[in-house]
Coordinates of C-alpha atoms in Angstrom, one line a residue:
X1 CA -0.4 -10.2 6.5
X2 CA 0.6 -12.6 3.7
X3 CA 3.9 -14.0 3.1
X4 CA 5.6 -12.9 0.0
X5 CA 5.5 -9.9 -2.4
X6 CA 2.9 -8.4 -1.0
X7 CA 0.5 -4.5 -0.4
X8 CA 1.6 -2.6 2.4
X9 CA -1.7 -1.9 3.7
X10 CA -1.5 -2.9 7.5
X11 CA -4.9 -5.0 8.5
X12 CA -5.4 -5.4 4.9
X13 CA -2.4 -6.3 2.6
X14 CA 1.1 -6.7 3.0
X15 CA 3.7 -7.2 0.7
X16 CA 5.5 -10.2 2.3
X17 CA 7.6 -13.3 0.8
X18 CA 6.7 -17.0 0.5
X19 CA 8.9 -19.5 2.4
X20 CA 7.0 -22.5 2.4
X21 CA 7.1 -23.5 -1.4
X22 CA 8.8 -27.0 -2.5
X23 CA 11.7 -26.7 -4.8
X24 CA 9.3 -27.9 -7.4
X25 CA 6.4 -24.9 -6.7
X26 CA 9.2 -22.9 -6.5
X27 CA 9.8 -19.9 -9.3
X28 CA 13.7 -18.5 -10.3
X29 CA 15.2 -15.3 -11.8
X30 CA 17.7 -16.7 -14.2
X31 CA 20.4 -13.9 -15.0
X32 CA 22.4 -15.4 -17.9
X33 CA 25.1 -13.9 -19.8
X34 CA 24.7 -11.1 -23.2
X35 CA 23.8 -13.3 -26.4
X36 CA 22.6 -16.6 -24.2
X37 CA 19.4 -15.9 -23.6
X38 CA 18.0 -18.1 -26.5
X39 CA 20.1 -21.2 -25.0
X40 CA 19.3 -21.0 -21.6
X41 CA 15.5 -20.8 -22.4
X42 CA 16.0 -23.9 -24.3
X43 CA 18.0 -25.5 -21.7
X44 CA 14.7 -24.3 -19.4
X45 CA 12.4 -26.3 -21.7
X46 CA 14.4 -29.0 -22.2
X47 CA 14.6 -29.7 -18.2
X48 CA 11.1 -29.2 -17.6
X49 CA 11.1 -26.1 -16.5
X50 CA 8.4 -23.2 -17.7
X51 CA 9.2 -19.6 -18.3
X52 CA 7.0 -16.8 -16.5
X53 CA 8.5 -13.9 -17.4
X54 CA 11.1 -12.4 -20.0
X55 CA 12.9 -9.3 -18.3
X56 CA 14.7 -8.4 -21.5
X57 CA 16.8 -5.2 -20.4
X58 CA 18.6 -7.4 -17.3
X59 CA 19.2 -10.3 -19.6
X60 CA 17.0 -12.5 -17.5
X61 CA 14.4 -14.3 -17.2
X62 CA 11.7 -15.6 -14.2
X63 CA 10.8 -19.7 -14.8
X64 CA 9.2 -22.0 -12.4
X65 CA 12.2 -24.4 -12.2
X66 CA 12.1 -28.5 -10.9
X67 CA 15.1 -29.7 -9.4
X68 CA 16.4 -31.1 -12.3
X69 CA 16.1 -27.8 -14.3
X70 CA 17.7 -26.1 -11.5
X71 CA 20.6 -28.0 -11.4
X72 CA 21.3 -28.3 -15.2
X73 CA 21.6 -24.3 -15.0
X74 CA 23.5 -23.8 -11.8
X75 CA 26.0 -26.3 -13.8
X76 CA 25.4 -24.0 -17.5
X77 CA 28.3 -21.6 -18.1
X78 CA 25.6 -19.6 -19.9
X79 CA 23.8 -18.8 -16.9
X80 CA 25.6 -15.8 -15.0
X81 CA 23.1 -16.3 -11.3
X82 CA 20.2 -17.8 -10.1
X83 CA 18.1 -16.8 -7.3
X84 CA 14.7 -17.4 -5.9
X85 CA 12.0 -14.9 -7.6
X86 CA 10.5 -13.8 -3.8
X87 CA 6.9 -12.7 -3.7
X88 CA 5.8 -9.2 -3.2
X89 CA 2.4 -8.0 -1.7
X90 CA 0.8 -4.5 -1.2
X91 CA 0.9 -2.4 2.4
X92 CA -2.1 -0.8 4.3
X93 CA -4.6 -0.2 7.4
X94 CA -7.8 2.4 7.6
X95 CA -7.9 6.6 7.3
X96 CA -7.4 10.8 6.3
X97 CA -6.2 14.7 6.8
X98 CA -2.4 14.1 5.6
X99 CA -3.1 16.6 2.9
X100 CA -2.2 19.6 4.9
X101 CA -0.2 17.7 7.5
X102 CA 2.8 17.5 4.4
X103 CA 2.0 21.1 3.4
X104 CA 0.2 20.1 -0.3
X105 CA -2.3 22.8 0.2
X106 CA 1.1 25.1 0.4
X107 CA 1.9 24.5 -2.8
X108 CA 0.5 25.0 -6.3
X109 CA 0.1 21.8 -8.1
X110 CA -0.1 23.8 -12.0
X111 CA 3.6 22.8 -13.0
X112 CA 2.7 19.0 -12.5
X113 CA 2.1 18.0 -16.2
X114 CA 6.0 18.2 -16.4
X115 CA 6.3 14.9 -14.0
X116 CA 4.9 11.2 -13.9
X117 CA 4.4 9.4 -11.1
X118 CA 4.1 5.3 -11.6
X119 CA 2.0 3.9 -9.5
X120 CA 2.6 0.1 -9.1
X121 CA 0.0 -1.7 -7.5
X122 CA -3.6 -3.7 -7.6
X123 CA -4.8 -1.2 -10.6
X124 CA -7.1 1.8 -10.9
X125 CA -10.5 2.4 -10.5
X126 CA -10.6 5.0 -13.9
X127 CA -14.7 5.1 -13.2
X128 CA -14.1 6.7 -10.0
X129 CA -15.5 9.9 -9.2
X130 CA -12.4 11.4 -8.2
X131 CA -10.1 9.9 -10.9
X132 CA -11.6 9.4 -13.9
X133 CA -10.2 12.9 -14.9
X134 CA -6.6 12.3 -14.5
X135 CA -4.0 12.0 -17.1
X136 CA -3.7 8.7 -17.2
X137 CA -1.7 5.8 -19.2
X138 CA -1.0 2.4 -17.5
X139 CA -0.2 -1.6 -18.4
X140 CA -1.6 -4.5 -17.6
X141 CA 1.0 -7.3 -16.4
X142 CA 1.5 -10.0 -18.7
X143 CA 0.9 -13.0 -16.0
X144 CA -2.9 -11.9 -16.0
X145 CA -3.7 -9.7 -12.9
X146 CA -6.3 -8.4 -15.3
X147 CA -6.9 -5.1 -16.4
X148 CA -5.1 -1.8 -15.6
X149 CA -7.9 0.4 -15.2
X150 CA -9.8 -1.8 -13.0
X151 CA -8.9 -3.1 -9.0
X152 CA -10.1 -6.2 -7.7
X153 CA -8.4 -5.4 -4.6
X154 CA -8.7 -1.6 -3.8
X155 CA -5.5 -1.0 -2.5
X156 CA -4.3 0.9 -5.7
X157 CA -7.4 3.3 -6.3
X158 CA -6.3 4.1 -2.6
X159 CA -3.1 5.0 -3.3
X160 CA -3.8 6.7 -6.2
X161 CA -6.5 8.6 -4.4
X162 CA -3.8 10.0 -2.0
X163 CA -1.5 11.4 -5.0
X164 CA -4.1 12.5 -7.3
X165 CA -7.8 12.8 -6.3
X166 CA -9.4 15.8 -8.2
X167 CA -10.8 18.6 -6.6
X168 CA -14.1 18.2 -7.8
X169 CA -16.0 19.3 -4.6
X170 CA -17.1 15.5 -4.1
X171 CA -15.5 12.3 -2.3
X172 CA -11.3 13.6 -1.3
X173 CA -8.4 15.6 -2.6
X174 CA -5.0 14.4 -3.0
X175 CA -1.3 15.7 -2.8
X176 CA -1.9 17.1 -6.7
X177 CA -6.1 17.8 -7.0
X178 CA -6.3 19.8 -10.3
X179 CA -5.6 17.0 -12.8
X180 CA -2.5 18.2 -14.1
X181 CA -0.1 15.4 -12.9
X182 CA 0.9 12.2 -15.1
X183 CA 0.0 9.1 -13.8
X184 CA 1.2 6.0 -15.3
X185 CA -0.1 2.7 -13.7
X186 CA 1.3 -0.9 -13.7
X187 CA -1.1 -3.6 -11.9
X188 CA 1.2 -6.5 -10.3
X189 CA -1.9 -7.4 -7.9
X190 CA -4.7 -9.4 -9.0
X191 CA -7.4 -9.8 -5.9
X192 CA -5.1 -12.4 -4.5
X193 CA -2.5 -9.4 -3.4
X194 CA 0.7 -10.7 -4.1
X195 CA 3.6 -10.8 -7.1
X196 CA 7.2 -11.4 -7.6
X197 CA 9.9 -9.4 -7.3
X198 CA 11.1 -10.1 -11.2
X199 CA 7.6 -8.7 -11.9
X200 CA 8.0 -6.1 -9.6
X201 CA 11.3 -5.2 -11.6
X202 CA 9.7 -5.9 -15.2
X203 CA 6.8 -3.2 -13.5
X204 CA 9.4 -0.8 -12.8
X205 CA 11.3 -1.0 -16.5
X206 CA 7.7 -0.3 -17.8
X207 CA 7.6 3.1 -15.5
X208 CA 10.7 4.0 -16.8
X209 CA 9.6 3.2 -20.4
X210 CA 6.4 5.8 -19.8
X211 CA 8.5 8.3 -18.7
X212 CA 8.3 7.9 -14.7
X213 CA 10.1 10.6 -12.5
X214 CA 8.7 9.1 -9.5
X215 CA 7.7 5.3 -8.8
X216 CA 5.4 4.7 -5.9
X217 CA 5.7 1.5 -4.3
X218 CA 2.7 0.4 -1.3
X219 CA 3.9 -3.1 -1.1
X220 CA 7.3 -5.2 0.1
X221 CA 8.7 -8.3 1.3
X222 CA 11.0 -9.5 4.5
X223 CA 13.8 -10.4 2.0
X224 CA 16.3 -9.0 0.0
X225 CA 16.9 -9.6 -3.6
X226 CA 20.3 -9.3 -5.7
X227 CA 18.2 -9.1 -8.8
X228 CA 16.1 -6.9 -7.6
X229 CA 18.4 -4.5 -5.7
X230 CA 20.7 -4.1 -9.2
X231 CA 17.2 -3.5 -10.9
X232 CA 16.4 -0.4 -8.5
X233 CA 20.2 0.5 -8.5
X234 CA 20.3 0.9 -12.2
X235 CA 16.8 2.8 -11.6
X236 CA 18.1 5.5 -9.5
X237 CA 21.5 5.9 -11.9
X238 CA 19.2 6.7 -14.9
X239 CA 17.6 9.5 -12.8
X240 CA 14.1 7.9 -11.5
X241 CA 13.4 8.2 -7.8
X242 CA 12.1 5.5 -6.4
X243 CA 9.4 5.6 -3.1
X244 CA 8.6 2.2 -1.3
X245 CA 6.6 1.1 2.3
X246 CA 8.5 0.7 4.9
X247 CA 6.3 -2.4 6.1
X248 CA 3.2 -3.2 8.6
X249 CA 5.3 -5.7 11.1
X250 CA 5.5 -3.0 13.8
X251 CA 9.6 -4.4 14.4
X252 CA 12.9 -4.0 13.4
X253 CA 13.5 -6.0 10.5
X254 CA 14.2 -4.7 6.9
X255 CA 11.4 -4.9 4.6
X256 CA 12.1 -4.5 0.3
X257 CA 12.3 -2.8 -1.7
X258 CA 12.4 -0.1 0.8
X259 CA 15.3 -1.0 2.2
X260 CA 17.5 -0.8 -1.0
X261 CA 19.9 2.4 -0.7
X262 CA 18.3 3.3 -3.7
X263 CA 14.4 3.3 -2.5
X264 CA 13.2 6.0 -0.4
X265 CA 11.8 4.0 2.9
X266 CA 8.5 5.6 4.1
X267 CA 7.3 5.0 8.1
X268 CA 3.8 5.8 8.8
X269 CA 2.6 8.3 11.3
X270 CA -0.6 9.9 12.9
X271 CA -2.8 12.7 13.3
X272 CA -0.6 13.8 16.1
X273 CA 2.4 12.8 14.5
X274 CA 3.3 9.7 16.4
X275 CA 4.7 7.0 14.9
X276 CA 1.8 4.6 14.3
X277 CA 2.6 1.3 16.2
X278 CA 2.5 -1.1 13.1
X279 CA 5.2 0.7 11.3
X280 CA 8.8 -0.6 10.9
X281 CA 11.3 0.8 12.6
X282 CA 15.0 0.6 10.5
X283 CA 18.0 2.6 9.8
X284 CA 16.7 2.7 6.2
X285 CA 13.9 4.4 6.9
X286 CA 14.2 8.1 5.4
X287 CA 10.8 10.0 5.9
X288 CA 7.2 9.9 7.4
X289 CA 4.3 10.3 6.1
X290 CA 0.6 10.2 7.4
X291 CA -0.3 6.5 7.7
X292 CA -3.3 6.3 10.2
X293 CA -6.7 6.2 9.0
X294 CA -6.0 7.6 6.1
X295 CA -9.1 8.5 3.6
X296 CA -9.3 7.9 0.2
X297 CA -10.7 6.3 -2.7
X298 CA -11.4 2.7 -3.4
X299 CA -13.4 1.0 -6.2
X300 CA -16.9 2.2 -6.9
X301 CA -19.6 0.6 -4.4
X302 CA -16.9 -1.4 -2.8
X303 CA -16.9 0.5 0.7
X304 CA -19.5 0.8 3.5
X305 CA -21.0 3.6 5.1
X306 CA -23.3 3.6 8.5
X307 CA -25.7 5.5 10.4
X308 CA -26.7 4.4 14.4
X309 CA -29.3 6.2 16.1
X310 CA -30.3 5.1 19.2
X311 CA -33.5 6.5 21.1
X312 CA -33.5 9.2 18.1
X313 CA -30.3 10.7 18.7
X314 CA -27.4 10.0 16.1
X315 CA -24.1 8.4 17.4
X316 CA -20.7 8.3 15.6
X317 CA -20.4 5.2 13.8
X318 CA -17.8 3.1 11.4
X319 CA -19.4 0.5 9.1
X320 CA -17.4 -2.6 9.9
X321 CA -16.0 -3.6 6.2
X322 CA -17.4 -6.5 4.8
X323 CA -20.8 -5.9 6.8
X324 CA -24.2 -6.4 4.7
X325 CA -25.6 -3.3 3.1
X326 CA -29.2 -2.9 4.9
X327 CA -31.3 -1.1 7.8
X328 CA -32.3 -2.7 11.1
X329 CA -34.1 -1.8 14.3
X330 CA -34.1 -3.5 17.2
X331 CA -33.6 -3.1 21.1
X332 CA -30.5 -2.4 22.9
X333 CA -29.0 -5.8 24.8
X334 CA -25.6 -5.9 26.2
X335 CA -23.5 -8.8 24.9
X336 CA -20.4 -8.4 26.8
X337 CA -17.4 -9.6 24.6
X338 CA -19.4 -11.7 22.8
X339 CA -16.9 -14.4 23.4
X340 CA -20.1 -17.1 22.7
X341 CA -23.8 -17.0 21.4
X342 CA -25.6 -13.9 23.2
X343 CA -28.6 -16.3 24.1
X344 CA -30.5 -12.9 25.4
X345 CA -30.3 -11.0 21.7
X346 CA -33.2 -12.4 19.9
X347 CA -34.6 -9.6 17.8
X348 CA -32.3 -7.3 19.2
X349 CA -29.5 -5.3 18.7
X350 CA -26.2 -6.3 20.3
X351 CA -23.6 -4.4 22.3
X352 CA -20.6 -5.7 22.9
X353 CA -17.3 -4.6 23.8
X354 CA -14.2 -4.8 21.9
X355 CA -11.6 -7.6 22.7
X356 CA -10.4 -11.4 23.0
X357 CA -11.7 -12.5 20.1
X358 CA -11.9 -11.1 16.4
X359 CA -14.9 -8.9 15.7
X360 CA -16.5 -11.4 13.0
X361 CA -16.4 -14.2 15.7
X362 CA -18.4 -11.3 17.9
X363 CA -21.0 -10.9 15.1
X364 CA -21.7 -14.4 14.4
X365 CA -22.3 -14.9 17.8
X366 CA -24.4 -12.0 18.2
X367 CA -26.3 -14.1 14.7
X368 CA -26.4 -17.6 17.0
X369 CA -28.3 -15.9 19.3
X370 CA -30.7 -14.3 17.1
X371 CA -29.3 -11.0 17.2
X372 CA -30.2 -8.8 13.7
X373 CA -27.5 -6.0 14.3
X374 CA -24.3 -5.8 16.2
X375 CA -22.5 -2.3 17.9
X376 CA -19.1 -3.1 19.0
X377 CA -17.1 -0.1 21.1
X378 CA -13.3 0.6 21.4
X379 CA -11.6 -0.6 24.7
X380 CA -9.6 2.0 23.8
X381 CA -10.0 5.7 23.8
X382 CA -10.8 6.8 20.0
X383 CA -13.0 5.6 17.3
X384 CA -13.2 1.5 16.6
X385 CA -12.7 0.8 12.3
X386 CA -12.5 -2.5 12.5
X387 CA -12.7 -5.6 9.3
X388 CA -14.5 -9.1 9.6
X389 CA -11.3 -10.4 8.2
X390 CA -13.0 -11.5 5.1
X391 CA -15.6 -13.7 6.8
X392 CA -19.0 -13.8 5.8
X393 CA -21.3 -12.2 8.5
X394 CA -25.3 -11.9 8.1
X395 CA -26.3 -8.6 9.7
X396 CA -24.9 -5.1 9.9
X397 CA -22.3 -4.1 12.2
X398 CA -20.5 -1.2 12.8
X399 CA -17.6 0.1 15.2
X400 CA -18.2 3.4 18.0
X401 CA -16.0 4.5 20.3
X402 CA -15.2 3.6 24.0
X403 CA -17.1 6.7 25.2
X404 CA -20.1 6.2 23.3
X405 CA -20.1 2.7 23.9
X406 CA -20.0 3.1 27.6
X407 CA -22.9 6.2 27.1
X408 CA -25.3 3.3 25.8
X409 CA -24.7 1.0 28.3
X410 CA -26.7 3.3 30.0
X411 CA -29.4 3.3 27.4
X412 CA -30.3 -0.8 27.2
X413 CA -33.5 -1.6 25.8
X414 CA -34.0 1.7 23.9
X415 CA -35.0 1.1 20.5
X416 CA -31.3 1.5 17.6
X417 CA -31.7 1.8 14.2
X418 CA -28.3 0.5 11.8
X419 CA -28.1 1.9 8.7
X420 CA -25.2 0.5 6.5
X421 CA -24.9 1.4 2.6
X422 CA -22.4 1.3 -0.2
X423 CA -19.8 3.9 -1.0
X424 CA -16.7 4.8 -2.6
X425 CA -14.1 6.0 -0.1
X426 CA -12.7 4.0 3.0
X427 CA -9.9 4.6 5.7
X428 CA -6.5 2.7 5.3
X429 CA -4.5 2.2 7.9
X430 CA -0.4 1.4 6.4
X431 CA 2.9 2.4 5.3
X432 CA 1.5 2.0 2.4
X433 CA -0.9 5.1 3.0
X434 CA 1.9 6.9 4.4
X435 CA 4.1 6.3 0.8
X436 CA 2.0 8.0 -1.4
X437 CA 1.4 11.2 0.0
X438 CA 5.8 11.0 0.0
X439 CA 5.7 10.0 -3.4
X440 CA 3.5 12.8 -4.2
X441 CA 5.2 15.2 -2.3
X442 CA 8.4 14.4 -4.1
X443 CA 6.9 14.7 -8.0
X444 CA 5.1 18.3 -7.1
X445 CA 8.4 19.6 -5.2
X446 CA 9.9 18.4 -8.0
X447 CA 7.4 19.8 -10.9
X448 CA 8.4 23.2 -9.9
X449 CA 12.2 22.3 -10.1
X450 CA 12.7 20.0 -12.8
X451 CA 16.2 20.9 -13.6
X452 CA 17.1 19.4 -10.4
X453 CA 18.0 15.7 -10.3
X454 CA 16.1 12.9 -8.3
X455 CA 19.2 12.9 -5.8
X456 CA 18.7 16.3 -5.3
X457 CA 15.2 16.0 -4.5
X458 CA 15.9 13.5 -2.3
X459 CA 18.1 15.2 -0.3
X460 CA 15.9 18.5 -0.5
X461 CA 13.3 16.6 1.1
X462 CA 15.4 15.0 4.0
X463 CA 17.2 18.7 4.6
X464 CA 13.2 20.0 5.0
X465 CA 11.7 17.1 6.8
X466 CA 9.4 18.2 10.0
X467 CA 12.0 16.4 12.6
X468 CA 10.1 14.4 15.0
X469 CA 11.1 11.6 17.6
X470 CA 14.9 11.8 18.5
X471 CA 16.5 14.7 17.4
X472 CA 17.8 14.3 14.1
X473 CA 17.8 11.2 11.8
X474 CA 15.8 8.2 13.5
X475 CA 15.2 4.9 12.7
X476 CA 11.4 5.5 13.4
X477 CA 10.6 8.5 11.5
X478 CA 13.7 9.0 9.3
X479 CA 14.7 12.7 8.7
X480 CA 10.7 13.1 9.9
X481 CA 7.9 14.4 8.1
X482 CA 7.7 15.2 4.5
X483 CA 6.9 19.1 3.9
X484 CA 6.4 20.2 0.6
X485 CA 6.4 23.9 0.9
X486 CA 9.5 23.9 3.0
X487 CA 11.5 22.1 -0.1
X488 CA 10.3 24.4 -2.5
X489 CA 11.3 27.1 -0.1
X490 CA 14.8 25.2 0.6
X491 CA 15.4 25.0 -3.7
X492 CA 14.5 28.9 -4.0
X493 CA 16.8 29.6 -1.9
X494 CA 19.6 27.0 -2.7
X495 CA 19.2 26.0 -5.7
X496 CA 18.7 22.1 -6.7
X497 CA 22.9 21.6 -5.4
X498 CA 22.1 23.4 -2.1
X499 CA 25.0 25.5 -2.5
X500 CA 23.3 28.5 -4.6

């Protein structure tokens, strides 16, 4: 994934930082003392510096900063700190059945009009079938990722899909179906997938502004902030609880804001509750949620659906996103891997096993051979979902599993028809999947107890996590899985101290 603040969306987005900006390119979160603020701006201007972003309630302020500027301020006994304003970027991958897997269907969902969840992200899909009915506010960021209620990028109307898709007997349901929940939305991501962390903070301080219980954060970054640790800090004092991606590098390292004390971290799991391979492994990770092709909604039209039928019967098959929209037939032709122009495909259909190289490089030279359709199957046993990466490809394709794949190699030269066409839904793979369905766990546990603070909940969800991996607390899974009915169980029983 990118570098900077980025989605946590493994395969798709990742909320990452920058590291190879010059001084110059380089943008600053000035923290200067009460009363200054006026002064330092001008000392900003004055320097050749340009301001971003004014984050009015830390007495701060994010400027892109030349070296000069930088060093007139580092010298200004107005200025209290600088540090670099990192980038932040959303988290994901491609998938769904988490709903039950965390117990929602346990759990009535009627008392949710008492909580807010802030969702801050790429923006909102309010058109959607299964979310145009919400309660919904949001804000547009000021540094022009467009439009709250639309989503150039998909990763949000995902997320949001997973929290609060209405049951409305079409497309999915989320954690809290019946419309009843507040959402408030804050988009930080413009198609690009990336923001600060000031803005990231400056996002937050508008949640808390709209009356956020709960903030849901898909996205992080490989370093820490000061600034931006304080911001979460002061967050969690004034009674918000904040929920954040553990991150898509499959390794150890930290990832923020997730890793903050004062963030719930969230690993991703599986179906069969396995920790999914891509997820970050820390000892700030607290809880696990379903994170493995996870299913939910994206932007209207934006998704692709397929149909494969080969010698008239249907076979399993995964549109390959970013494939055309259109119907082929052709004859079956085995490709291999595809690894250079199938010189035997003209007019035909390709097979080709998955491996080596990426699957767009497969379908391009499936297209150099004269191929009009491509089939690629797992090397692995399950399902393939698989992306072209963003690269433009001229035919459908679509993804089958290993078995299949090896059932047609039996079949060559029977006639295969590829049907591919738009639609609104699409499997995510990410700890950003996985954080939602916490996130949403957390407000409806918490809609039924809303005397109890957001430490409280916190702690009522760890006590109740489904422990998996090591016994106890691990750095893989946290306490374990999130289980809403066991928390509302746990506060009936002990009240929101534990000590009834």
């Amino acid at each position: 994934m990118k570098k900077a603040l980025s989605i946590f969306a493994s395969g798709a987005l990742a909320l990452s930082l920058a590291t190879s900006a010059t001084a110059e390119d380089k943008r600053y979160i000035v923290t200067f003392k009460e009363g200054k603020g006026e002064s330092v701006r001008s000392l900003v201007q004055q320097n050749g510096g340009r301001k971003a972003l004014d984050v009015r309630n830390h007495n701060a302020m994010a400027a892109h900063l030349p070296a000069k500027a930088l060093m007139a301020l580092r010298r200004n006994p107005n200025v209290a700190f600088i540090e670099e304003d990192l980038k932040r970027y959303p988290l994901s991958q491609e998938v769904p059945y988490g709903i039950p897997m965390v117990q929602a269907d346990q759990l009535s969902d009627l008392q949710a009009g008492n909580r807010t969840v802030c969702i801050i992200d790429s923006g909102y899909d309010l058109a959607h079938e299964d979310l145009s009915g919400n309660a919904v506010t949001g804000s547009n960021d000021p540094e022009g990722t467009g439009n709250w209620y639309e989503d150039q990028n998909g990763h949000g109307t995902h997320v949001a899909g997973t929290i609060a898709a209405m049951n409305n007997n079409a497309g999915v349901v989320g954690v809290m179906p019946n419309s009843n929940i507040n959402l408030h939305i804050v988009k930080v991501f413009g198609a690009d997938g990336w923001a600060y962390s000031s803005s990231l903070i400056a996002a937050a301080e508008d949640c808390a502004a709209n009356g956020a219980n709960v903030i849901n954060m898909s996205l992080g970054g490989d370093r820490a902030s000061f600034f931006e640790r304080r911001g979460f800090d002061n967050l969690n004092k004034r009674g918000i609880l904040s929920i954040a991606a553990a991150g898509n590098d499959g390794n150890t390292r930290h990832s923020y804001p997730a890793s903050y004390n004062s963030v719930v971290s969230v690993a991703a799991i599986d179906s069969g509750k396995n920790i999914a391979g891509f997820s970050q492994q820390t000892n700030q990770v607290e809880l696990a949620g379903p994170g493995v092709q996870v299913l939910s909604s994206i932007p209207t039209g934006s998704g692709q659906a397929a149909t494969l039928e080969v010698a008239g019967a249907e076979v399993e098959a995964a549109a390959m996103t970013g494939t055309p929209i259109g119907t082929i037939t052709g004859a079956l032709e085995d490709c291999g891997t595809a690894e250079s122009a199938c010189v035997s495909a003209a007019g035909k259909i390709c097979l080709i096993q998955r491996g080596n190289i990426s699957f767009a490089d497969k379908v391009l030279n499936c297209e150099a051979g004269g191929g009009v359709g491509a089939i690629i199957y797992n090397n692995v046993p399950g399902m393939l979902y698989g992306t072209h990466g963003g690269v433009e490809t001229h035919i459908p394709s679509v993804g089958i599993s290993d078995a299949d794949g090896s059932a047609l190699l039996t079949q060559l030269g029977a006639s295969a028809t590829i049907e591919t066409e738009a639609q609104d839904y699409a499997y995510f793979n990410g700890t950003s999947m996985a954080t939602p369905h916490v996130a949403g766990v957390a407000a409806l546990v918490w809609s039924h107890y809303p005397n109890c603070s957001n430490s409280e909940i916190r702690t009522a969800l760890h006590v109740t996590a489904e422990d998996l991996g090591d016994a106890g607390r691990d750095n893989a899974y946290g306490y374990g899985l999130v289980q809403a009915k066991a928390a509302f169980d746990y506060l009936a029983a002990n009240g929101c101290t534990g000590s009834m």
